[in-house]
Tab-separated table of C-alpha atoms and ligand atoms in Angstrom:
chain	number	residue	atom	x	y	z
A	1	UNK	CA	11.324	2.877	-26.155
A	2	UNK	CA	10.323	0.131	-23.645
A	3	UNK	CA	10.370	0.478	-19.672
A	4	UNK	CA	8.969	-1.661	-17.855
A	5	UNK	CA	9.672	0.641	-14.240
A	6	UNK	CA	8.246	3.269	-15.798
A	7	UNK	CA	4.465	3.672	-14.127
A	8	UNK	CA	1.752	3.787	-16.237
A	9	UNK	CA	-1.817	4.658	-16.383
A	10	UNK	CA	-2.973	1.157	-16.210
A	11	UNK	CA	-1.202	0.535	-13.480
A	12	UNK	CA	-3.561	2.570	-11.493
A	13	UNK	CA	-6.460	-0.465	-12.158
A	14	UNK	CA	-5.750	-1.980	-9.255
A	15	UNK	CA	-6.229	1.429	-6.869
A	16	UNK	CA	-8.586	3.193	-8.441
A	17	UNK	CA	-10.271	0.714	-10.895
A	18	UNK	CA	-10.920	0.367	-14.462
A	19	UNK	CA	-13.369	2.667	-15.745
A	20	UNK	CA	-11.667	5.496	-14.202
A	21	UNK	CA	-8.706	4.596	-16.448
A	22	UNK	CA	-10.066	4.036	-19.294
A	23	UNK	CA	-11.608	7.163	-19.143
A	24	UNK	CA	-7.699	8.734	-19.219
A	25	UNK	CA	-6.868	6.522	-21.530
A	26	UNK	CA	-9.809	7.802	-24.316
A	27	UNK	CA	-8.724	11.274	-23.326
A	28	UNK	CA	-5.171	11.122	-23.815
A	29	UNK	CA	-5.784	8.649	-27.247
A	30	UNK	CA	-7.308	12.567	-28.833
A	31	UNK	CA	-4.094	14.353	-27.598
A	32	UNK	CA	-1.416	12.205	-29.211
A	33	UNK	CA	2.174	13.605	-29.648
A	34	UNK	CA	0.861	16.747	-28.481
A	35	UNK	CA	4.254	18.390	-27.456
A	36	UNK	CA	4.086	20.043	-23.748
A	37	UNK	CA	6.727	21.761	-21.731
A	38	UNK	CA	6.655	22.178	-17.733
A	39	UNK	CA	9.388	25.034	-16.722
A	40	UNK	CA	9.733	25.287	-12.658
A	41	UNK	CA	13.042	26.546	-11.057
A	42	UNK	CA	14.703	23.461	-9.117
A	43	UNK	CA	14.919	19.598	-9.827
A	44	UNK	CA	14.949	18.825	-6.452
A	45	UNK	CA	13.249	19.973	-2.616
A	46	UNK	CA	10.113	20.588	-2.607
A	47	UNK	CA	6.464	19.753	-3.664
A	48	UNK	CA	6.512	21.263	-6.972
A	49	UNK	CA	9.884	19.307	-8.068
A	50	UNK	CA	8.089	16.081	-6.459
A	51	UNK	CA	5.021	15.932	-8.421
A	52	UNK	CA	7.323	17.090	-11.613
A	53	UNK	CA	8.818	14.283	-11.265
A	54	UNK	CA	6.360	11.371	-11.476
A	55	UNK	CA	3.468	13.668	-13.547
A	56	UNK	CA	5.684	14.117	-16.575
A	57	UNK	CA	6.574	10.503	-17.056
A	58	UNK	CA	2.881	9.607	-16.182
A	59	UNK	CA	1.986	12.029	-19.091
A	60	UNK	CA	4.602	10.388	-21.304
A	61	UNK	CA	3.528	7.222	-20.833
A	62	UNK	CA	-0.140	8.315	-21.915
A	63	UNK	CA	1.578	9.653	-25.561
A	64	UNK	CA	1.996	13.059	-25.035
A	65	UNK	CA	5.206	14.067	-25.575
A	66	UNK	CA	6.291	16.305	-22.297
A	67	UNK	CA	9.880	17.971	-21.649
A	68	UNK	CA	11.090	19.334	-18.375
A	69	UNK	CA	13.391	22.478	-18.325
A	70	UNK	CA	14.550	23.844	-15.135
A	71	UNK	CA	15.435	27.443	-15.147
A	72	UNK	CA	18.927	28.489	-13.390
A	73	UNK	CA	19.736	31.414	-11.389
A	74	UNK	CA	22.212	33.107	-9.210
A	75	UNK	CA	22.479	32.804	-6.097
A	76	UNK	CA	20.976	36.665	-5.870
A	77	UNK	CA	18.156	35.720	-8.105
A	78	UNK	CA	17.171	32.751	-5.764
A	79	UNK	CA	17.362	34.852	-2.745
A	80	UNK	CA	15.227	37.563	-4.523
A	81	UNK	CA	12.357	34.916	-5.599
A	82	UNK	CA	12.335	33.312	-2.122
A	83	UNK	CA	11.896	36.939	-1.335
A	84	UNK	CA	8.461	36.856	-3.650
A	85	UNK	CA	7.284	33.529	-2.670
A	86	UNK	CA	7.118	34.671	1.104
A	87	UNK	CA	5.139	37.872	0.356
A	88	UNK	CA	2.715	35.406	-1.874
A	89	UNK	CA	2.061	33.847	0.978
A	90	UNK	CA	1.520	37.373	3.035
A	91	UNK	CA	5.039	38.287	4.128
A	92	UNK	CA	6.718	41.828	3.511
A	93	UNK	CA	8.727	42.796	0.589
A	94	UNK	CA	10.680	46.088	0.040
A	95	UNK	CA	10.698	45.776	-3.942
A	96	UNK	CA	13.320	47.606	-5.413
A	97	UNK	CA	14.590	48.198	-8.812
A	98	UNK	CA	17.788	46.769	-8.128
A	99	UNK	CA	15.699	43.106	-7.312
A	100	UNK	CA	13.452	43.557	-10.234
A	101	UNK	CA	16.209	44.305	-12.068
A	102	UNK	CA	18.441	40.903	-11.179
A	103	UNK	CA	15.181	38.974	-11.463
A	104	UNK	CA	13.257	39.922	-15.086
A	105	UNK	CA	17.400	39.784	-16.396
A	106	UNK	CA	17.901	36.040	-14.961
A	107	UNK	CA	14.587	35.394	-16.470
A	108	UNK	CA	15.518	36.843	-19.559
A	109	UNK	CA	18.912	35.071	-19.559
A	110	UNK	CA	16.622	31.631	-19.480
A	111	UNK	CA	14.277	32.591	-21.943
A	112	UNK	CA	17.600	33.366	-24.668
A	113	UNK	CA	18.413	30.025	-23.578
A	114	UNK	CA	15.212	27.988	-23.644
A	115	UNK	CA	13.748	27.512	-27.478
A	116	UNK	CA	10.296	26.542	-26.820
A	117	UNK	CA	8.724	25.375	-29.700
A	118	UNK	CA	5.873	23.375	-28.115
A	119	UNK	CA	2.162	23.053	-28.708
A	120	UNK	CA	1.402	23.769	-24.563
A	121	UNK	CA	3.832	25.882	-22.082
A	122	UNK	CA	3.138	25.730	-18.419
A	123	UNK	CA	5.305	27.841	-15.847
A	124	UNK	CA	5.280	26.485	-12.547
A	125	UNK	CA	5.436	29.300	-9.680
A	126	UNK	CA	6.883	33.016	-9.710
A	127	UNK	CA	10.567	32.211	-10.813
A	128	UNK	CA	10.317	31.618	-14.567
A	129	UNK	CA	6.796	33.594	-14.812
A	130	UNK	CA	8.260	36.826	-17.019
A	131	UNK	CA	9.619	34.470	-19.551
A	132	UNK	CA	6.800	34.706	-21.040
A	133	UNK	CA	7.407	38.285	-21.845
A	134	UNK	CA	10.278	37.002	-24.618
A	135	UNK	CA	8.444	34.617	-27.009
A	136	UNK	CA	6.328	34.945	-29.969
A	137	UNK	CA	2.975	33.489	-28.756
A	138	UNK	CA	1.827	30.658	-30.809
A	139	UNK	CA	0.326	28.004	-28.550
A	140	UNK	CA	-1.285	28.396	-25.470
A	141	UNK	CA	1.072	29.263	-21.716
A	142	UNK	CA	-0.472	28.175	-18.663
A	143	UNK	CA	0.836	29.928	-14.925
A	144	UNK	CA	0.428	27.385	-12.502
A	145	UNK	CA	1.158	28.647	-8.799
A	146	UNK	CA	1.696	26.464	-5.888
A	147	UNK	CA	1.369	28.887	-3.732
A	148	UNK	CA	-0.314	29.564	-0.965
A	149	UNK	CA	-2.179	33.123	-1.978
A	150	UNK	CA	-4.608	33.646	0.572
A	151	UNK	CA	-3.499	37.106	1.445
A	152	UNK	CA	-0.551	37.992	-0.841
A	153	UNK	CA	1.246	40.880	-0.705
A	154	UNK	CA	-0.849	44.006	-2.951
A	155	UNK	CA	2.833	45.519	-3.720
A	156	UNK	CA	4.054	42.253	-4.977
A	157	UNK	CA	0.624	41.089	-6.848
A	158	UNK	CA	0.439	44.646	-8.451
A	159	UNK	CA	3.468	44.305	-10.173
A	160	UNK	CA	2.913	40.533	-10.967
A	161	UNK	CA	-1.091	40.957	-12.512
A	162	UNK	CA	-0.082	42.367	-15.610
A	163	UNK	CA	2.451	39.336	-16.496
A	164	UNK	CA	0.279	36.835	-15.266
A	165	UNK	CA	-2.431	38.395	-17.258
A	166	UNK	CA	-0.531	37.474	-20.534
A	167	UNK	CA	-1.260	33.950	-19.779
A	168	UNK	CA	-4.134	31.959	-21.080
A	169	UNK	CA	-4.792	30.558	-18.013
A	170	UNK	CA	-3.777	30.458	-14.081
A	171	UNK	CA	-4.171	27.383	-12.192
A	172	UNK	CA	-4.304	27.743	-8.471
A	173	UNK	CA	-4.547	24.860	-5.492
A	174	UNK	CA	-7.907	26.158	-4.306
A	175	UNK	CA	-10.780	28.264	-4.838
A	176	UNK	CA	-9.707	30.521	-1.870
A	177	UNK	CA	-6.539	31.428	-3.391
A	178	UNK	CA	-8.388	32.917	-6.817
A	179	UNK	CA	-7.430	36.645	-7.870
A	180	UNK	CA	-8.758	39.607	-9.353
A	181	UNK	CA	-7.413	38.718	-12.847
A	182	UNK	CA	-8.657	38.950	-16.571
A	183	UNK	CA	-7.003	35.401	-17.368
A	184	UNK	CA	-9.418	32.536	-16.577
A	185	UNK	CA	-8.679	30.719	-13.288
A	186	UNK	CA	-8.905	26.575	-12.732
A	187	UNK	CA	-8.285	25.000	-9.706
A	188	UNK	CA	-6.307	21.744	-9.361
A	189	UNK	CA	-5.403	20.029	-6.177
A	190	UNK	CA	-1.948	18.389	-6.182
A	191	UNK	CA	-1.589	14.243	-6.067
A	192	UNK	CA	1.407	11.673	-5.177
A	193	UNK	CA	2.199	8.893	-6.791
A	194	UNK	CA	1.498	5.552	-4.858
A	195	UNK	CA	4.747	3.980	-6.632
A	196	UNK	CA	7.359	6.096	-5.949
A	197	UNK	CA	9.983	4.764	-3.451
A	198	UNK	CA	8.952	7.543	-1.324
A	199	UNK	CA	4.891	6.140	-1.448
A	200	UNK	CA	5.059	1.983	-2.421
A	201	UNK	CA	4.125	-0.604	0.429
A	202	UNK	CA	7.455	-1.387	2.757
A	203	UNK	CA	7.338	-4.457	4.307
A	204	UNK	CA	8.207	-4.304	8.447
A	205	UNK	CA	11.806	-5.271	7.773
A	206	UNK	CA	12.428	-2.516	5.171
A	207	UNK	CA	11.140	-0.507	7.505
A	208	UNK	CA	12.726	-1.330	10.216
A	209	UNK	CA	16.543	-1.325	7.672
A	210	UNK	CA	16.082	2.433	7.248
A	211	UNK	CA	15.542	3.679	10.891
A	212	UNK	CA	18.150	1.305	12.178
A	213	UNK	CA	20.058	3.012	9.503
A	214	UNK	CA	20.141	6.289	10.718
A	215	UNK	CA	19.695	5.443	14.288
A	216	UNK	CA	16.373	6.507	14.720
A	217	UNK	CA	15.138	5.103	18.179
A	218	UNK	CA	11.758	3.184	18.349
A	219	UNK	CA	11.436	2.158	21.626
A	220	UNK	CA	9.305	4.828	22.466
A	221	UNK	CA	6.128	6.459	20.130
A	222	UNK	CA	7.517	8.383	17.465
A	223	UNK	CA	5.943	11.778	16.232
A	224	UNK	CA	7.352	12.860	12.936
A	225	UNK	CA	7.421	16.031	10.424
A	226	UNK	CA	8.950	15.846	6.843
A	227	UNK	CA	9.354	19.368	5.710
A	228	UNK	CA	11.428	21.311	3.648
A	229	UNK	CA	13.433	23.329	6.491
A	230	UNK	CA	11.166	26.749	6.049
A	231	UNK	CA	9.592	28.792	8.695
A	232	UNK	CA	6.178	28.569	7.202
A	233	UNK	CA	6.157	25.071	7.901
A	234	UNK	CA	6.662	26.044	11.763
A	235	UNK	CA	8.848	23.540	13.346
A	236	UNK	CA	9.636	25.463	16.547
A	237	UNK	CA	5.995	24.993	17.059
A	238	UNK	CA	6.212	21.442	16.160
A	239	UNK	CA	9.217	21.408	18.881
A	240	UNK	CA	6.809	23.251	21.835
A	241	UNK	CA	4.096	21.267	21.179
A	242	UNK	CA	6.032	18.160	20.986
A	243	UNK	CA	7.426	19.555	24.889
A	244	UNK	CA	4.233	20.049	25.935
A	245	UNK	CA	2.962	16.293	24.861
A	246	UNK	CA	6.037	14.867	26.262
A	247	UNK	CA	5.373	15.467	29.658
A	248	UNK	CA	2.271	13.287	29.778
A	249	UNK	CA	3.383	10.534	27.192
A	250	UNK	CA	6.633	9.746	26.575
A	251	UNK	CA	8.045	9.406	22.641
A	252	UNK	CA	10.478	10.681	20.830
A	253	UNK	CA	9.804	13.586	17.702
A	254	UNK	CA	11.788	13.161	14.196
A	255	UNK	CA	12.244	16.181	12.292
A	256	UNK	CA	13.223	15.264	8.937
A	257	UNK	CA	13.911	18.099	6.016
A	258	UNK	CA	15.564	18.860	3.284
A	259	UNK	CA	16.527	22.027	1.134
A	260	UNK	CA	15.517	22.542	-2.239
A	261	UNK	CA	17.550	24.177	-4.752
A	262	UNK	CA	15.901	27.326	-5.065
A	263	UNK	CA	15.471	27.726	-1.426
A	264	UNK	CA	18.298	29.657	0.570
A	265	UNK	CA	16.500	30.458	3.650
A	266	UNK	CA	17.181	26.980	4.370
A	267	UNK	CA	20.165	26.233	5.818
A	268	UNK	CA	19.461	29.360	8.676
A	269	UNK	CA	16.253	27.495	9.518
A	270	UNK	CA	18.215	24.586	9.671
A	271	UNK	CA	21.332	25.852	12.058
A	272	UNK	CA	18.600	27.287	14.343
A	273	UNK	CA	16.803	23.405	14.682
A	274	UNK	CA	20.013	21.827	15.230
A	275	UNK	CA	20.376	23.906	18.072
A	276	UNK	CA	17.075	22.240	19.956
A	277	UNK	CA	18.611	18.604	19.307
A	278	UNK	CA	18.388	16.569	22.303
A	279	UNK	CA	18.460	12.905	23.335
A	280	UNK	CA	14.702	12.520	22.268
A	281	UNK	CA	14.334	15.629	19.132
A	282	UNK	CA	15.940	14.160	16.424
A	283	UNK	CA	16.305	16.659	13.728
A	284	UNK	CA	17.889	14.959	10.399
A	285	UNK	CA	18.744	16.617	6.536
A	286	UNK	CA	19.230	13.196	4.669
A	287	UNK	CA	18.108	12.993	0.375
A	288	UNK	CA	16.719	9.463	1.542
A	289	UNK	CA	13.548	8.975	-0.189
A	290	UNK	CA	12.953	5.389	1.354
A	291	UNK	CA	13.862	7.255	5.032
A	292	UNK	CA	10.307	10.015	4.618
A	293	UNK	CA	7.952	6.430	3.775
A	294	UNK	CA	9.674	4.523	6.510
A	295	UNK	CA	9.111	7.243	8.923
A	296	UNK	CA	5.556	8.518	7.772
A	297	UNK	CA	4.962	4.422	7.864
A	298	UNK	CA	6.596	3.680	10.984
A	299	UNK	CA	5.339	7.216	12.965
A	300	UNK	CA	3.100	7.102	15.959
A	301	UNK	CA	1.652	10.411	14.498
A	302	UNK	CA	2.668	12.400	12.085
A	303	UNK	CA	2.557	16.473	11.988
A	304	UNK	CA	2.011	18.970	9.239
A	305	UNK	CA	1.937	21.955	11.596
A	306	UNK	CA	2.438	24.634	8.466
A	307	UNK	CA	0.996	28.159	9.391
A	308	UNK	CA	0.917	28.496	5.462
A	309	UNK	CA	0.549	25.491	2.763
A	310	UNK	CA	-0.550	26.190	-0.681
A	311	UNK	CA	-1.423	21.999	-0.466
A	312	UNK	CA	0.933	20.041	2.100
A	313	UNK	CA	1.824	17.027	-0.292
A	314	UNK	CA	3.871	15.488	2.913
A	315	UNK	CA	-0.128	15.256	4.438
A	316	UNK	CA	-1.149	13.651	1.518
A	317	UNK	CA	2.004	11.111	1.416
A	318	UNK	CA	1.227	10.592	5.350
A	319	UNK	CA	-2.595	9.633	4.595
A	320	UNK	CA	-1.960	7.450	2.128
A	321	UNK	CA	0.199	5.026	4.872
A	322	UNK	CA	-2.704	5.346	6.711
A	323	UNK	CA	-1.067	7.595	9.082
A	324	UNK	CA	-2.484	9.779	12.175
A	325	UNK	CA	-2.096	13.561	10.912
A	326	UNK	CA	-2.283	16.264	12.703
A	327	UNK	CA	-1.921	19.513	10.136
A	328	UNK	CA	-2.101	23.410	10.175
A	329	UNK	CA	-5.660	24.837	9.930
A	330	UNK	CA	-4.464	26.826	6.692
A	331	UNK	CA	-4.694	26.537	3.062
A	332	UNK	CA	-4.772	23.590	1.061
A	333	UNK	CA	-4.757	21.482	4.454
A	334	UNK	CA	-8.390	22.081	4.689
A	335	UNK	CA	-8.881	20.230	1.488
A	336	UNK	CA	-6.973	17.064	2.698
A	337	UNK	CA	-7.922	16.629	6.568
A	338	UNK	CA	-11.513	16.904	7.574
A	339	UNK	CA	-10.975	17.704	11.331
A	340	UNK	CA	-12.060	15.147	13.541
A	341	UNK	CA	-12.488	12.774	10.645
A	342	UNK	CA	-9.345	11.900	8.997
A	343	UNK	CA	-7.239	13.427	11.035
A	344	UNK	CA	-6.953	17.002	12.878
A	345	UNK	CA	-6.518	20.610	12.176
A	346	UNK	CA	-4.960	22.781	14.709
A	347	UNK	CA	-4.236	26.701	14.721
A	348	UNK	CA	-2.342	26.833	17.461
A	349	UNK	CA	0.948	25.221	19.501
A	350	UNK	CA	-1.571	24.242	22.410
A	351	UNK	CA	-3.996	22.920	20.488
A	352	UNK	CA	-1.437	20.996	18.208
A	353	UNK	CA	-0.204	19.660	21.978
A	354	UNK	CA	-3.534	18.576	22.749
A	355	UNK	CA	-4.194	16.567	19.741
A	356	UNK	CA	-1.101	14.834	19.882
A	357	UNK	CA	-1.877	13.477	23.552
A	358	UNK	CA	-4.820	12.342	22.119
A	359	UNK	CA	-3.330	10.426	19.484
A	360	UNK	CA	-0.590	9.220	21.504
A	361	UNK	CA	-3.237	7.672	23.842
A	362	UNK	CA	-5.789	6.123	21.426
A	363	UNK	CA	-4.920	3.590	19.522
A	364	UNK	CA	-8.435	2.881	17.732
A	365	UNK	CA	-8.931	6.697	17.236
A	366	UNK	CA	-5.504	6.582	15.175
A	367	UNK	CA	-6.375	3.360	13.173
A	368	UNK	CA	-9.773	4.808	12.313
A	369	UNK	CA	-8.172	8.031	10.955
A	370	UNK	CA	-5.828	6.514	9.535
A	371	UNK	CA	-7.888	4.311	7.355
A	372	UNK	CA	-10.193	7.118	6.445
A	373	UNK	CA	-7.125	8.727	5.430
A	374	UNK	CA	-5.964	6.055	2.880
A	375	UNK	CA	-9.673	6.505	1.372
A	376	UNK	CA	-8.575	10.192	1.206
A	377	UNK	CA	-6.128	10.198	-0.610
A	378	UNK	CA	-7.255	7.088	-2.637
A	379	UNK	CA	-10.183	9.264	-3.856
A	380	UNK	CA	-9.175	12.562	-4.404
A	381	UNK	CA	-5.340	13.008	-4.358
A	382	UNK	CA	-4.041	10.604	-6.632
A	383	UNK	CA	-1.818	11.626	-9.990
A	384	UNK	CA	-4.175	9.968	-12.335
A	385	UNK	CA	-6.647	13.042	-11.322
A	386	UNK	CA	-4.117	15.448	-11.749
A	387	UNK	CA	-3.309	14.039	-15.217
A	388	UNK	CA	-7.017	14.113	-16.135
A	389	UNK	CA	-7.292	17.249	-14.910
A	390	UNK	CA	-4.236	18.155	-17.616
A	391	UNK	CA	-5.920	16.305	-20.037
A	392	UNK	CA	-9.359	18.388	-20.206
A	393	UNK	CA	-7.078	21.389	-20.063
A	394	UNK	CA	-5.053	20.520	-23.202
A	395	UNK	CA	-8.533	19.283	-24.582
A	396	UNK	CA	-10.443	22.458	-24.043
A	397	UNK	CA	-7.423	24.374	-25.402
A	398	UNK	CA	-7.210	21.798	-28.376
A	399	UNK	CA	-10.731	22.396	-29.646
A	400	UNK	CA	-10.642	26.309	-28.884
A	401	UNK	CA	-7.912	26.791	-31.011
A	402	UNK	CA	-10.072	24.458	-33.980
A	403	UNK	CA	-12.824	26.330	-33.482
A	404	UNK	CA	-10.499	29.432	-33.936
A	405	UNK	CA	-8.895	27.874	-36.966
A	406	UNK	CA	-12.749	27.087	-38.249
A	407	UNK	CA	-13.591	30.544	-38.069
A	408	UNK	CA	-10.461	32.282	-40.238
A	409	UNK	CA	-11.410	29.660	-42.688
B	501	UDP	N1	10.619	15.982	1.291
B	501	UDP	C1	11.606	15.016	1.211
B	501	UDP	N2	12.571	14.996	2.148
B	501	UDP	C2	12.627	15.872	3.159
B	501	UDP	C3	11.614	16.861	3.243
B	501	UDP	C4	10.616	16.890	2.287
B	501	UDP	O1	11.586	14.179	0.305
B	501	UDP	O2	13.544	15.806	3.960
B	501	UDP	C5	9.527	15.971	0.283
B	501	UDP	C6	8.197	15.568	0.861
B	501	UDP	O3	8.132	14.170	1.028
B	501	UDP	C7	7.244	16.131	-0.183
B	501	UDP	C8	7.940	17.398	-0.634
B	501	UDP	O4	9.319	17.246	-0.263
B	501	UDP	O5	7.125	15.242	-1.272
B	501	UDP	C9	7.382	18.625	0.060
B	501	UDP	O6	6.167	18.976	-0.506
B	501	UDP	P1	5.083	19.831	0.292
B	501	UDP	O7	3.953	20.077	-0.652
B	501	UDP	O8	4.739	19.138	1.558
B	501	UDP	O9	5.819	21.187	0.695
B	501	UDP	P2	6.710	22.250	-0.146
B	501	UDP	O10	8.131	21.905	0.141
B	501	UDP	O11	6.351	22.127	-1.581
B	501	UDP	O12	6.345	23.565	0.457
C-alpha cells in the first residue's frame, strides 16, 4: 500500500535533520509488525483526537502496525466522564452509584465489543480506562492521561488508583502531574505535526482566502484564541483582558472553538460567548482546519489564557508560526513558554491585559518571541519525539517480556 500524502519519518530531514531520523528509523526497524492499539473516546475536538490523528499514521508509516478504536457512549456516559475529567483537573464531583454504575456498564458494553488481540494496548484518558478490567492480559496496557492532574480530586483518584494500578504503565504530560501509584510512571510531552493542514506553511494569499472567507476583519491587530469551548480554557478572561487592552490599542479579538464529541459542556460555554459578540469580539464554531493556521499565522498575538492545561497543543501550533503567545501560568504551559523568552505566562486577567499591550506595541519584541518560539517547538515538541518516545516504550516492553520468556525457559 503506497501513499505518497501520507507523512513519513523521513520527511522530518529537512526540520529536524538526519541523524535524528535515522535514529527512529533503527528503532522502529527492531519493532516490525508489532501490532498496537490506541483506544480514546472521540475522533474529533480536542488535543488528544489531534495528535491521534497524525501519530498513528506516523507510526504506520515506520512498520508498526497501529489501529485506532474509538469507544462510544451515551449521551449520560459522556456527561458523567466530563464530570471526571473536571475533578482530574481539581473540580468537585458528587460520585454516586448511579454514575459509576452508567459509566463501568458503557465501558463494559465497549470492551464486549472491542476484540483486542494486539501485542501493545494504550488507553488514552479516563473514558475507556476500566476496560481493562474485561480482558485476559497477555501483552502489555499502557494508561496514558492528558490530563491536567495537578490537584485532582482524592474522591475521584481513590476510586480510579486501583484500575489504573492494573496497568503496566501510566504516562503523564509532566513530572508535576505524577501520583502515588504502584504502576511505573513516564512522562511524555505532546507534539504537532508540521504537515497537517492545520500546521504547513500558507502563503499570504491563502491566508488572506480563509479570513476573507469568514469575514474576519484585518484592518485592525488581531488577538486570537483557538480553544475547545470549555471553561478551563477561560475565555471570559480572554474577553476582559481583551477590554482592558482595547482601550489603549485598538484591534479586534477572534475567538475560535470547537466541540469535541465527548464534550457536552460545550455548547453552554458556547451560548454564554455568543452573548459578548460585538462589532470587534468575533466569536466563531467552524470544523475549518485551514481557518486555526490562518488565524494563529495571520494573529497580532495569540492567547492561551487556560487556568488548567494538561499541555496546550493550540500553544504549541501558535509557536511553531512563529507567533506572539501569551498562555496561562499552569500546567503543561510552563513546559512550552519560558516567560519573557518565548513568549509570556500570565496568572491573572490584568496581567494577561498587560502583556497584550505590550505585544500590541512592540513589534521587535513579538518577532523575537516569535522566532524563539519556532526553535521551541522545532526542538522539543515535534511528533517524531513523541514517536521515539513510543518507540523506547514498546522497546523496553519488548525485551522485558524476552527476558521474561528467557527465564521460564
Ligand atoms: N481546535 C480546532 N478548532 C477549534 C478549536 C480547537 O481545530 O475551533 C484544535 C486545536 O487546534 C488543537 C486542539 O483542537 O489542535 C486542542 O488541543 P489542546 O491541547 O490545545 O486542548 P484540549 O482541547 O485537548 O484541551
Amino acid at each position: 500500500m503506497e501513499d505518497s500524502r501520507l507523512v513519513k519519518v523521513e520527511d522530518y530531514e529537512v526540520i529536524v535533520g538526519s541523524e535524528k531520523v535515522e535514529r527512529v528509523r533503527e528503532k522502529a526497524k527492531l519493532l516490525q509488525d508489532l501490532h498496537v492499539v490506541h483506544i480514546n473516546s472521540t475522533y474529533y475536538g480536542g488535543g488528544v483526537a489531534e495528535i491521534l490523528s497524525s501519530l498513528i499514521l506516523l507510526m504506520n508509516s515506520t512498520g508498526i502496525k497501529t489501529g485506532w478504536r474509538v469507544i462510544q457512549g451515551s449521551p449520560d456516559f459522556f456527561t458523567i466522564t466530563k464530570k471526571i475529567h473536571n475533578a482530574l483537573q481539581g473540580g468537585d464531583i458528587n460520585l454516586t452509584d448511579r454514575k459509576l454504575k452508567i459509566y463501568e456498564d458503557v465501558v463494559y458494553e465497549n470492551a464486549i465489543r472491542n476484540h483486542l488481540d494486539h501485542d501493545m494496548v494504550i488507553i488514552h484518558d479516563p473514558q475507556p480506562l476500566p476496560m481493562i478490567r474485561h480482558y485476559k492480559r497477555k501483552c502489555p496496557w499502557i494508561w496514558r492521561c492528558h490530563i491536567d492532574l495537578t490537584n485532582p480530586n482524592r474522591e475521584l483518584w481513590n476510586y480510579l488508583s486501583p484500575l489504573i494500578e492494573r496497568y503496566d504503565a501510566v504516562i503523564l504530560s509532566i513530572r508535576e502531574y505524577q501520583q502515588k501509584l504502584k504502576t511505573p510512571q513516564l512522562f511524555f510531552l505532546p507534539a504537532i505535526n508540521p504537515f497537517s493542514i492545520k500546521n504547513r506553511d500558507m502563503t499570504e494569499a491563502e491566508i488572506q482566502e480563509r479570513l476573507v472567507h469568514y469575514n474576519i476583519p484585518t484592518d485592525l491587530p488581531l488577538v486570537v484564541q483557538v480553544s475547545r469551548f470549555d471553561r478551563w480554557k477561560d475565555p471570559e478572561g480572554v474577553i476582559r483582558a481583551f477590554k482592558i487592552a482595547r482601550k489603549e490599542i485598538d484591534c479586534t479579538l477572534v475567538l475560535l472553538g470547537n466541540i469535541a464529541t465527548d464534550d457536552p459542556e460545550g455548547e453552554a460555554v458556547y451560548d454564554s460567548l455568543i452573548k459578548q459578540r460585538e462589532d470587534r469580539i468575533i466569536i466563531l464554531s467552524h470544523q475549518d482546519t485551514a481557518l486555526v493556521n490562518a488565524l494563529q499565522r495571520r494573529a497580532t498575538v495569540v492567547m492561551q489564557k487556560s487556568i488548567r492545561e494538561g499541555f496546550g497543543l493550540t500553544v504549541a501550533e501558535a509557536m511553531w508560526k512563529g507567533a506572539a503567545v501569551i498562555g496561562g501560568n499552569v500546567g503543561g504551559i510552563r513546559y512550552q513558554i519560558e516567560d519573557g523568552v518565548n513568549g509570556f505566562l500570565v496568572s491573572s486577567v490584568e496581567e494577561a491585559a498587560d502583556r497584550l499591550i505590550q505585544l500590541l506595541k512592540n513589534k521587535k519584541l513579538r518577532e523575537e518571541m516569535g522566532q524563539r518560539a519556532r526553535e521551541t517547538v522545532r526542538e522539543k515538541f515535534l511528533l517524531i519525539r513523541l514517536l521515539e518516545q513510543y518507540l523506547d516504550l514498546f522497546g523496553s516492553f519488548e525485551t522485558l517480556y524476552l527476558l521474561r520468556g528467557s527465564i521460564v525457559v
